[in-house]
Amino acid sequence: MLRGIRVLDLSRVIAGPYCAALLGDLGADVIKLERPGRGDDLRALRGSGRMSASFAAVNRNKRGIAVDLQKPEGARLGLLLARRADVLLENFLPGVADKLGLGYDAIRAVNPAIVYASITGFGQTGPLARKPGYNTIAQGMSGLMALTGMPGDPPTRVGGSVSDVAASYMAFGMINAALVHRFRTGEGQRLDVSLLASSLGLLPDPVAIYFDTGERPRRAGNRNLHLTPAEAFATQDGLLNVVLMNAEQWGRFCAALGDPTMETDARFATNDARLANHALFKARVEQILAGAPTAEWVGRLEAASIAAGPVYEFHEVFDDPQVRHLGLVATMDQPGAGRVRVLGFPGGASGNPPRIDRPAPLLGQHTAGVLRDELGLGPEEIDGLARAGVIELGTDA
């Protein structure tokens, strides 16, 4: 899909690198630029300092180079690579790229068609623009944590790097839209993506309800405060999620549970009645569900065309037949780690399906090859840059 698109990835940790990896999955040629010596901070997360599972997961399908942008000659190399790029992705604090000579205005001057994507914690302007932003901070400030947790408990962090990944997906979509615009008009542009805005963007329905009612949402644990059953129920051996979206499904639900009298019981016959008598309703349902394991109830409910699914422990997810069928887990040979499993691209396409062709690079693995093939530098010049500490040379592959 993106074959022939050149991406220069100056970003670090998760939000930017994962976005660039997704672009690489779709065929873009991604060059990841890291600082010599340490590289991306994510390399050291539960890793040797040269490669970690987390780094490998979000930096596949990239060529890796190590260039010191703090040195004038290193910044010059960055500018030369940006001049040839279709997309530049960075997540410096606002103003840092400008100081390096790699800000949007400097790149646009030599490459007017560049799609320049900046990912920060809080955006390019405003009172918090220069505040560092990370996943947990964005979750707390966006309202995600305020909505998460059991009733009466304090706000709870959502598992995973949700705010980082929200920004990854936002940048991914905006970059592709900007490329379409460029193909139509020849115009590049700057994109401003933040963890705060991307996280808040995950909450369109709670925001709409709050604006409509003026009432602060309450933490509700595993239930929906406006609809029931739309929650997790205990079964004989675990938890079962069930969701009913309309009144027509109510009778089928009661029949599948083997409790047809509940269908016309005035305390439960309508969604409003079930909400008003929720504790009583849930106790009645869970008394029935305790008679069989989750898998059996999923089968019964699905046979009645009721949406239901198990609540897996994390290790159980990857044994699910649908997860296996969709190919959501890929395997690759990762230098520095051996044969590893990673999440694949989270979608499919009939014409040019996403694919993982290249594992995450070792630090500086492709420095010599990129400088030779992309910028035309000769061996003596490359060796001189390495001796001066401007670049780090790894094993080209």
PDB file of C-alpha atoms in Angstrom, residues 43 47-48 50-53 56 333-340 359-362 365:
ATOM      1  CA  ARG A  43      16.001  -0.818  24.167  1.00  0.00           C
ATOM      2  CA  GLY A  47      16.517  -5.938  27.805  1.00  0.00           C
ATOM      3  CA  SER A  48      20.270  -5.987  27.522  1.00  0.00           C
ATOM      4  CA  ARG A  50      20.853  -3.338  22.907  1.00  0.00           C
ATOM      5  CA  MET A  51      17.510  -5.084  22.363  1.00  0.00           C
ATOM      6  CA  SER A  52      14.349  -5.662  24.390  1.00  0.00           C
ATOM      7  CA  ALA A  53      11.085  -7.395  23.546  1.00  0.00           C
ATOM      8  CA  ALA A  56      11.494  -5.200  18.958  1.00  0.00           C
ATOM      9  CA  ASP A 333      13.920 -13.996  13.822  1.00  0.00           C
ATOM     10  CA  GLN A 334      15.059 -11.050  15.918  1.00  0.00           C
ATOM     11  CA  PRO A 335      18.801 -10.287  16.089  1.00  0.00           C
ATOM     12  CA  GLY A 336      19.777 -10.226  19.722  1.00  0.00           C
ATOM     13  CA  ALA A 337      16.695 -12.189  20.847  1.00  0.00           C
ATOM     14  CA  GLY A 338      16.270 -15.229  18.583  1.00  0.00           C
ATOM     15  CA  ARG A 339      12.873 -16.406  17.367  1.00  0.00           C
ATOM     16  CA  VAL A 340      10.195 -14.168  18.892  1.00  0.00           C
ATOM     17  CA  PRO A 359      12.970  -7.440  12.394  1.00  0.00           C
ATOM     18  CA  ALA A 360      13.821  -4.471  14.589  1.00  0.00           C
ATOM     19  CA  PRO A 361      17.388  -3.304  13.945  1.00  0.00           C
ATOM     20  CA  LEU A 362      20.296  -3.557  16.325  1.00  0.00           C
ATOM     21  CA  GLN A 365      22.873  -1.923  12.240  1.00  0.00           C
TER      22      GLN A 365
END
